PDB file of C-alpha atoms and ligand atoms in Angstrom:
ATOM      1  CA  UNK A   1     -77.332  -3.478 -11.380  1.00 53.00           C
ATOM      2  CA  UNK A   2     -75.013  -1.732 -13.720  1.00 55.00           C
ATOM      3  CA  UNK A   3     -75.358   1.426 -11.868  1.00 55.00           C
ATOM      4  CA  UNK A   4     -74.452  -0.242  -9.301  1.00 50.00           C
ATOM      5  CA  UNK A   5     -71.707  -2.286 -10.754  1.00 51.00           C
ATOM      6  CA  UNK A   6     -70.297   0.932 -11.766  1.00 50.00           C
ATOM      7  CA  UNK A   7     -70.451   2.986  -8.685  1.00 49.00           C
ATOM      8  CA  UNK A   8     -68.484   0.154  -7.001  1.00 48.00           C
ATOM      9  CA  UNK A   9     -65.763   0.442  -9.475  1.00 48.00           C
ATOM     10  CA  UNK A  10     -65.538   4.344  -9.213  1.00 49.00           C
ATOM     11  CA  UNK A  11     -65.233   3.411  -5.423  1.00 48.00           C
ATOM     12  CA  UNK A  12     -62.637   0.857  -6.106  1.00 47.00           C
ATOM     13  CA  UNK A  13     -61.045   3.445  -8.312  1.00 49.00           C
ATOM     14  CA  UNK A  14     -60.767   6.414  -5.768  1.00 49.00           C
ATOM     15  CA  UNK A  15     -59.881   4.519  -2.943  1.00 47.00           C
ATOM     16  CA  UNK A  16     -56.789   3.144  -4.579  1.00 50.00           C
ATOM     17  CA  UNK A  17     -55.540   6.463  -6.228  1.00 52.00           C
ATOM     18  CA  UNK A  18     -54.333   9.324  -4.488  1.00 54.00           C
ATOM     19  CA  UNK A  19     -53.608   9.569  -1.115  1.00 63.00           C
ATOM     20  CA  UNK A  20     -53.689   6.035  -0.485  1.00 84.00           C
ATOM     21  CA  UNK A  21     -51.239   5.251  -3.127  1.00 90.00           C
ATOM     22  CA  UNK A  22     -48.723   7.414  -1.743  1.00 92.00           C
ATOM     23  CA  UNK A  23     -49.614   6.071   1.894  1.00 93.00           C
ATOM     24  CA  UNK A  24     -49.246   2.422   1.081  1.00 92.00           C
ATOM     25  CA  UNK A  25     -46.108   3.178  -0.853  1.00 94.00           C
ATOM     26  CA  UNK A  26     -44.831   4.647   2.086  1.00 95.00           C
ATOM     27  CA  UNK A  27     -45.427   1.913   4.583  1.00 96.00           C
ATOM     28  CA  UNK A  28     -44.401  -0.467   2.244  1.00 94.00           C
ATOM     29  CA  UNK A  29     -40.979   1.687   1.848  1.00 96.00           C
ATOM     30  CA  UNK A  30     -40.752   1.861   5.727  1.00 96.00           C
ATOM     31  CA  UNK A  31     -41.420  -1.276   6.266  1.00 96.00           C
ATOM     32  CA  UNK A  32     -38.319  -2.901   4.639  1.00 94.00           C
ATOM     33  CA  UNK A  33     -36.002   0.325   4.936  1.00 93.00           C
ATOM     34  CA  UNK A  34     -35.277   0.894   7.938  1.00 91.00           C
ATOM     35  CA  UNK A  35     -34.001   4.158   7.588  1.00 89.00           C
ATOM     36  CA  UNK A  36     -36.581   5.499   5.775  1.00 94.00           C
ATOM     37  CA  UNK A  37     -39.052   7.292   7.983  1.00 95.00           C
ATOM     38  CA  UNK A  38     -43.119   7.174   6.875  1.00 97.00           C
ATOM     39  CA  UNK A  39     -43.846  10.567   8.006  1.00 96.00           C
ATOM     40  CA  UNK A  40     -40.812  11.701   5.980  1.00 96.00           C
ATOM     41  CA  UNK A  41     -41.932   9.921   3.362  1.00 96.00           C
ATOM     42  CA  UNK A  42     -45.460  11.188   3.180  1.00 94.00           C
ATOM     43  CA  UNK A  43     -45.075  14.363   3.764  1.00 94.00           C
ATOM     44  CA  UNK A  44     -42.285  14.988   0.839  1.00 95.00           C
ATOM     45  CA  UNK A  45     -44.791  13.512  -1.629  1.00 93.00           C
ATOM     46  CA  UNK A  46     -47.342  15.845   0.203  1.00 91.00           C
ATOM     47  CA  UNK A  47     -45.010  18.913  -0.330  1.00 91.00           C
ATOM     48  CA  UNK A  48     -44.964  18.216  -3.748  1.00 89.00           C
ATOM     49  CA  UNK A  49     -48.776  18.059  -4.123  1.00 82.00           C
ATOM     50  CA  UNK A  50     -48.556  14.106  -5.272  1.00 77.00           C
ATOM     51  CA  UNK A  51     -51.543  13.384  -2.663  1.00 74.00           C
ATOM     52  CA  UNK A  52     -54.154  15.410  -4.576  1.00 73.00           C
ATOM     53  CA  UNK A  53     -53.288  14.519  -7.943  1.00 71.00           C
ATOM     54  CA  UNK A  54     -54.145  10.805  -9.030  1.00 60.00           C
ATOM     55  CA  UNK A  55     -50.238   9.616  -9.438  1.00 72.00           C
ATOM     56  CA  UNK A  56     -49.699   5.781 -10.367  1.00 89.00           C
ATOM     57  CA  UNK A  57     -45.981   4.684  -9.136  1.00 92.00           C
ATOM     58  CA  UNK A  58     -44.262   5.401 -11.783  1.00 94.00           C
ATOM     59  CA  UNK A  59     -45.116   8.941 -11.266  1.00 93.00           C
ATOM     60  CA  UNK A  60     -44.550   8.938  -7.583  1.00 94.00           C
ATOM     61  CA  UNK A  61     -41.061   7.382  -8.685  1.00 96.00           C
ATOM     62  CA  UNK A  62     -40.516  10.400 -11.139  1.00 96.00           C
ATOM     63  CA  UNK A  63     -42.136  12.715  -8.164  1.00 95.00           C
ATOM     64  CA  UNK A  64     -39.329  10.982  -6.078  1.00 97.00           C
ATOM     65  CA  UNK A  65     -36.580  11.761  -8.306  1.00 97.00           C
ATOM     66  CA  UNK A  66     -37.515  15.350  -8.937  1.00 97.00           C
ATOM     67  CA  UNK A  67     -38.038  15.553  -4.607  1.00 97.00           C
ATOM     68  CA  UNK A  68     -34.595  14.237  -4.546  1.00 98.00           C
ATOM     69  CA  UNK A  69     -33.094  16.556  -7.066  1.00 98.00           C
ATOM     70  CA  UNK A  70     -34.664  19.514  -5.198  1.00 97.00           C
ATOM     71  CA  UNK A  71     -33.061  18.611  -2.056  1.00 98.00           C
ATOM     72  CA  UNK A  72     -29.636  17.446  -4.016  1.00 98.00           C
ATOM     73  CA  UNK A  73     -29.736  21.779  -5.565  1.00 98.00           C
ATOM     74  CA  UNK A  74     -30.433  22.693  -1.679  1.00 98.00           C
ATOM     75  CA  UNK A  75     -27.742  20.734  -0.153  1.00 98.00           C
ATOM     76  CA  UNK A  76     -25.133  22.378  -3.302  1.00 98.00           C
ATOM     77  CA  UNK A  77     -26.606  25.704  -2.064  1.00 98.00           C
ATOM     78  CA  UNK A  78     -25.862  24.839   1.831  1.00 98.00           C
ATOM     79  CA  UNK A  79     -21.985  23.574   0.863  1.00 98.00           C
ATOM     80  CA  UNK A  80     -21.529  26.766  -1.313  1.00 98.00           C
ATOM     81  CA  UNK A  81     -22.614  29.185   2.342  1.00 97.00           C
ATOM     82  CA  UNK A  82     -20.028  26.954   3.970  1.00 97.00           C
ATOM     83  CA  UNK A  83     -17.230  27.528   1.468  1.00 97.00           C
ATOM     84  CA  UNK A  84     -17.571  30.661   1.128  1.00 97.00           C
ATOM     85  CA  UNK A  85     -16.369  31.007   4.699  1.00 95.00           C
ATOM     86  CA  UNK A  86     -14.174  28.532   5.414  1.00 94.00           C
ATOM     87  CA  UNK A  87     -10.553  29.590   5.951  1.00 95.00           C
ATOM     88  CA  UNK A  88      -8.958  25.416   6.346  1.00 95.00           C
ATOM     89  CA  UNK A  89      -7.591  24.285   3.247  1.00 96.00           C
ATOM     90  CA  UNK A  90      -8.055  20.800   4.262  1.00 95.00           C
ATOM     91  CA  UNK A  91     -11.717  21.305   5.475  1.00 95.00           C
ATOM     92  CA  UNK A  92     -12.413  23.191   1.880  1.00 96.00           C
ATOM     93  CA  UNK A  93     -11.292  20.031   0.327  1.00 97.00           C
ATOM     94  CA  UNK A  94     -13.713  17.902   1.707  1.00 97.00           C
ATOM     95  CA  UNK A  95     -16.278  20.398   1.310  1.00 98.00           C
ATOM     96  CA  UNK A  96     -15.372  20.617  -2.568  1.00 97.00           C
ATOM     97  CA  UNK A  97     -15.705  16.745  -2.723  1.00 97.00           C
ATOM     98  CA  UNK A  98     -18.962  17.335  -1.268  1.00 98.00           C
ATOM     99  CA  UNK A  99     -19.901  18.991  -4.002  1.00 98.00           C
ATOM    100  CA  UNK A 100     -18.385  17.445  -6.615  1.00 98.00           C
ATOM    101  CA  UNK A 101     -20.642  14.249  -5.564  1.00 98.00           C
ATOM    102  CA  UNK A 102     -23.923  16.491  -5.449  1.00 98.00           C
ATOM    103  CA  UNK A 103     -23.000  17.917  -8.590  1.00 98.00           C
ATOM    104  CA  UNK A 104     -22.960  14.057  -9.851  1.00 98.00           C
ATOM    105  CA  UNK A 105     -25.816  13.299  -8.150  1.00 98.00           C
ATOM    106  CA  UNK A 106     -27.921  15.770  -9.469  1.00 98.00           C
ATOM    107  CA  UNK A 107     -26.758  14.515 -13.400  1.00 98.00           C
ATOM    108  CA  UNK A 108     -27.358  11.322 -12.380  1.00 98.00           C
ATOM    109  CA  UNK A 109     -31.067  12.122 -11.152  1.00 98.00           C
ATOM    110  CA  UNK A 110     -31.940  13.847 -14.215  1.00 98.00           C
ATOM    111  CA  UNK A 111     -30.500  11.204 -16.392  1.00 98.00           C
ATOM    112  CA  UNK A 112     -33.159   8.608 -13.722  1.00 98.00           C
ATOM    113  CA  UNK A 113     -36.041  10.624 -14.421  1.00 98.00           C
ATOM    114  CA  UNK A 114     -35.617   9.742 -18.236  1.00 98.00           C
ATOM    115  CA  UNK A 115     -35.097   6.649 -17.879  1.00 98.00           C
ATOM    116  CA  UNK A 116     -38.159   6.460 -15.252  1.00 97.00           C
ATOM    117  CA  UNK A 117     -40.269   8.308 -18.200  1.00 96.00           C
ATOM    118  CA  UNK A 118     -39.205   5.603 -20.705  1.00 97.00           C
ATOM    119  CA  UNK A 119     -39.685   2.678 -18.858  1.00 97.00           C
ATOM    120  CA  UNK A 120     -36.227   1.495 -18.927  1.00 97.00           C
ATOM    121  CA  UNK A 121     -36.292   0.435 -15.063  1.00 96.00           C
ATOM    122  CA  UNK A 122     -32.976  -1.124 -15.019  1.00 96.00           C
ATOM    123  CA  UNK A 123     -31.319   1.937 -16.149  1.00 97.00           C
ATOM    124  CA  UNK A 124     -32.969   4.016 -13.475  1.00 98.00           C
ATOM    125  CA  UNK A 125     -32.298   1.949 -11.074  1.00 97.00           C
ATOM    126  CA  UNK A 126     -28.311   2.067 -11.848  1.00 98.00           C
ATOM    127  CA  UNK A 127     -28.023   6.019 -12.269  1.00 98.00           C
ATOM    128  CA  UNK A 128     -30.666   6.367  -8.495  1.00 98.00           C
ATOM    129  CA  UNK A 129     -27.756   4.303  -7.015  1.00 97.00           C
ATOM    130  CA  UNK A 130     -24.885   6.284  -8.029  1.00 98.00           C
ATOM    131  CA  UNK A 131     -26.937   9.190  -7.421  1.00 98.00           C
ATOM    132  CA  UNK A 132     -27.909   7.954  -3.816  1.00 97.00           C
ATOM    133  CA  UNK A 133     -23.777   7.461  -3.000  1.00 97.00           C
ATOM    134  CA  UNK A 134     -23.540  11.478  -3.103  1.00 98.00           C
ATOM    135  CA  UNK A 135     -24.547  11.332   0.674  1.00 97.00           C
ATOM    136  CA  UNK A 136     -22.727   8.717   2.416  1.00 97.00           C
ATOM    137  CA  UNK A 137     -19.339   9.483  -0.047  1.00 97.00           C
ATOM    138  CA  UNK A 138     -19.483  13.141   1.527  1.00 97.00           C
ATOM    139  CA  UNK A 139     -19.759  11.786   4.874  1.00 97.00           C
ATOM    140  CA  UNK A 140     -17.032   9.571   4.600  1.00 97.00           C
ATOM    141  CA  UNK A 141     -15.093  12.207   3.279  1.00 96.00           C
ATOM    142  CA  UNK A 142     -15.214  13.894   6.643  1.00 96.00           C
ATOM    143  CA  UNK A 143     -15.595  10.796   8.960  1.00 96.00           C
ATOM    144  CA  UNK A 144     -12.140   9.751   6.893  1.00 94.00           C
ATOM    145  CA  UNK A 145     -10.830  12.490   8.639  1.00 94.00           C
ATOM    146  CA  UNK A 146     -12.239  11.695  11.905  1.00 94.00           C
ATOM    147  CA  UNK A 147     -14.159  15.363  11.887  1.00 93.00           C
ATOM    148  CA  UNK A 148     -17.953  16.077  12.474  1.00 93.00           C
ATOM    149  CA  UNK A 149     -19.597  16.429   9.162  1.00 95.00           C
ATOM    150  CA  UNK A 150     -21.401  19.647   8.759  1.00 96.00           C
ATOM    151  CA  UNK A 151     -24.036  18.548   6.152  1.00 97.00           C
ATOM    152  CA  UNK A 152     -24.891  15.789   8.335  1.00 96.00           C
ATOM    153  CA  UNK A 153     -28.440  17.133   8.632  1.00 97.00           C
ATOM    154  CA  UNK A 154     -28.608  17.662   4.452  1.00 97.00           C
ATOM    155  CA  UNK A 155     -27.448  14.111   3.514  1.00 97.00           C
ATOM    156  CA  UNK A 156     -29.843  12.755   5.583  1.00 96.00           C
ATOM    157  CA  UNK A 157     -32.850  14.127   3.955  1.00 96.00           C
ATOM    158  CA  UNK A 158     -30.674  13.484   0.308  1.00 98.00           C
ATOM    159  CA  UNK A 159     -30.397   9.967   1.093  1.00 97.00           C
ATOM    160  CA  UNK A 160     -33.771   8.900   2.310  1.00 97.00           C
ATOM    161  CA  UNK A 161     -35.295  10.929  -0.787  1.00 97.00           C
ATOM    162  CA  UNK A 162     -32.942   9.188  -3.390  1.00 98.00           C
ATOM    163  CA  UNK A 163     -33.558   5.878  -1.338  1.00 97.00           C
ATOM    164  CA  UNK A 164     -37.098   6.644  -1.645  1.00 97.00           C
ATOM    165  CA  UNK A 165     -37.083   6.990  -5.419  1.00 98.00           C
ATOM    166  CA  UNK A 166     -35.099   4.124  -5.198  1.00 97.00           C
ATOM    167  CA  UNK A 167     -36.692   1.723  -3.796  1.00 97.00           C
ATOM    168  CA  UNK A 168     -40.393   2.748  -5.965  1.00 96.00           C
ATOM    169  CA  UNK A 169     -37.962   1.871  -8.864  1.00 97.00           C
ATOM    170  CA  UNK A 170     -36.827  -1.462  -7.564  1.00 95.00           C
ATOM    171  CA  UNK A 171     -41.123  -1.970  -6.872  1.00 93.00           C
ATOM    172  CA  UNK A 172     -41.632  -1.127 -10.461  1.00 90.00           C
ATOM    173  CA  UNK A 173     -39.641  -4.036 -11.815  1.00 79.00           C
ATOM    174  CA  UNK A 174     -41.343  -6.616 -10.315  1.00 73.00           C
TER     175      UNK A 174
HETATM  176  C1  NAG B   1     -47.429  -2.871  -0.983  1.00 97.96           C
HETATM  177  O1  NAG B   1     -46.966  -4.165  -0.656  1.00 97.96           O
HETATM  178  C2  NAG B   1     -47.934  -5.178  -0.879  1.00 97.96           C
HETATM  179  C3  NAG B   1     -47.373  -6.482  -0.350  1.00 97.96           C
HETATM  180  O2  NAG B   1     -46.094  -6.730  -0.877  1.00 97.96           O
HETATM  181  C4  NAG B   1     -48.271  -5.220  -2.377  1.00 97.96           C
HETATM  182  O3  NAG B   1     -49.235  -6.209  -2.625  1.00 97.96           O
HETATM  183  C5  NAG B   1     -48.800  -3.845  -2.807  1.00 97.96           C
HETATM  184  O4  NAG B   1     -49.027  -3.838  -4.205  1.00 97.96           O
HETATM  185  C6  NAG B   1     -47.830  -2.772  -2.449  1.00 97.96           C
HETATM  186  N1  NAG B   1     -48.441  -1.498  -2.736  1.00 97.96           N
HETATM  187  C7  NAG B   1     -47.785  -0.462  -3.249  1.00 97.96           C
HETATM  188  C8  NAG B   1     -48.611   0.759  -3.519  1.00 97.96           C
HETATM  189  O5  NAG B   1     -46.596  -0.491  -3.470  1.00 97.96           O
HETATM  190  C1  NAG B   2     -49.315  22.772  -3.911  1.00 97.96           C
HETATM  191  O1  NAG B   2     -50.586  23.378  -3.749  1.00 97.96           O
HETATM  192  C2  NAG B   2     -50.561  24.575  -3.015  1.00 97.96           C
HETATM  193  C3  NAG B   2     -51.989  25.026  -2.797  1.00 97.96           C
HETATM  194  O2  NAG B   2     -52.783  24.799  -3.935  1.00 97.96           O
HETATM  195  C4  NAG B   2     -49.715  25.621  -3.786  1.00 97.96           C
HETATM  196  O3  NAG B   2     -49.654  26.829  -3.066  1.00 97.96           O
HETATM  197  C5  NAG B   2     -48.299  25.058  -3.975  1.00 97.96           C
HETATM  198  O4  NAG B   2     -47.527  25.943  -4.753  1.00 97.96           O
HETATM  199  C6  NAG B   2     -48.350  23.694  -4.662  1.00 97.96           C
HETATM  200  N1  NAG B   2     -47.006  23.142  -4.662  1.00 97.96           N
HETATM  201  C7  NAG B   2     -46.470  22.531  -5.731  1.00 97.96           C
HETATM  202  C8  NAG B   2     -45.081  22.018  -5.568  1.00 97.96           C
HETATM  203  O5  NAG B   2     -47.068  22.380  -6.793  1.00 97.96           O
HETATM  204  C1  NAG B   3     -32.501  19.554 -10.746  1.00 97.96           C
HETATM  205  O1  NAG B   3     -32.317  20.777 -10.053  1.00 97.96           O
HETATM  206  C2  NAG B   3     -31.565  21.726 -10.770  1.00 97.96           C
HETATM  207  C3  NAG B   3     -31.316  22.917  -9.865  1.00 97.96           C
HETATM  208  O2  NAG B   3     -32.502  23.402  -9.315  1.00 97.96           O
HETATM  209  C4  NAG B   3     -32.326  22.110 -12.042  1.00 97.96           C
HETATM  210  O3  NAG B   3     -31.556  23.034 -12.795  1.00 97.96           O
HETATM  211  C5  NAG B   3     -32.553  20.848 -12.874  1.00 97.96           C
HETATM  212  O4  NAG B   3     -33.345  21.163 -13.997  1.00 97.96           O
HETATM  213  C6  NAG B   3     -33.246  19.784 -12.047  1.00 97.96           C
HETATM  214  N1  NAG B   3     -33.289  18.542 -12.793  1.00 97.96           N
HETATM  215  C7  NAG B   3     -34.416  17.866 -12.988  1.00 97.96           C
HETATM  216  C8  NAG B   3     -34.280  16.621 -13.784  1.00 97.96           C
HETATM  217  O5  NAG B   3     -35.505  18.231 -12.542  1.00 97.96           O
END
């Protein structure tokens, strides 16, 4: 009987860490955002190797922030390329204020995944939503100026990542 007992318990156990963490985090993200996509959502985690490692949620919401962060360095890296060669004043300017709100952002996230790591929720949850503004204040900055934005594509991925870590945060307090 105790074997027993304690093979259904190891059960239990493995079926709830995992992959089906991240899996039922991710629906249950979906489900009430949405613009945040599960595939997206599984397969970041995924890319970071959080589905074979046993991660609780307040890993997956430091996972989250670092996934964010990543993408926040990439999308620096893609306004940099367009910088270099743009010749428009104007169009440098709102590429520059681009990057002054990544630049932010990434602070911001760092200054999250401390607060994440020391359980003080409600702090985390103030710096991932000033972090999470990087990518709709640089699209406004161009839709302002009624022209395309080029990182459209970048603070997309930036904002459901952020929105992601976000919203595991917001879970976390309850
Ligand atoms: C998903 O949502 C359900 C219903 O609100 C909740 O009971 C469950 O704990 C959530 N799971 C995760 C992993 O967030
Ligand atoms: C995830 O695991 C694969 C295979 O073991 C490895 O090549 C990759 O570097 C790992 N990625 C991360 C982010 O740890
Ligand atoms: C965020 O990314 C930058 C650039 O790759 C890196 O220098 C920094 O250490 C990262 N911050 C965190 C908290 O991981």
């Amino acid at each position: 009987m105790r074997t027993f007992c304690y093979l259904l318990l190891i059960s239990l156990f493995t079926s709830l860490s995992n992959a089906s963490i991240v899996e039922e985090t991710c629906k249950n993200i979906s489900s009430s955002h949405p613009n945040i996509a599960y595939d997206f959502c599984v397969s970041s985690f995924q890319s970071y190797n959080a589905t074979s490692q046993v991660a609780d949620q307040r890993t997956l919401a430091i996972i989250a922030s670092r996934l964010a962060n990543s993408s926040a360095a990439k999308t620096e890296a893609r306004i940099q390329e367009l910088m270099d060669k743009e010749k428009n004043q104007p169009r440098k300017n709102r590429l520059d204020v681009c990057m002054e709100e990544y630049s932010n952002a990434i602070d911001e996230l760092g200054n999250a995944e401390q607060a994440i790591d020391a359980k003080r929720d409600t702090d985390a949850q103030v710096f991932l939503s000033a972090a999470l503004d990087a990518a709709s204040n640089c699209e406004d900055a161009f839709a302002e100026a009624e022209e395309a934005c080029p990182l459209e594509t970048e603070d997309g991925e930036y904002g459901q990542m952020a929105a992601i870590a976000l919203a595991i945060v917001a879970a976390l307090r309850r």
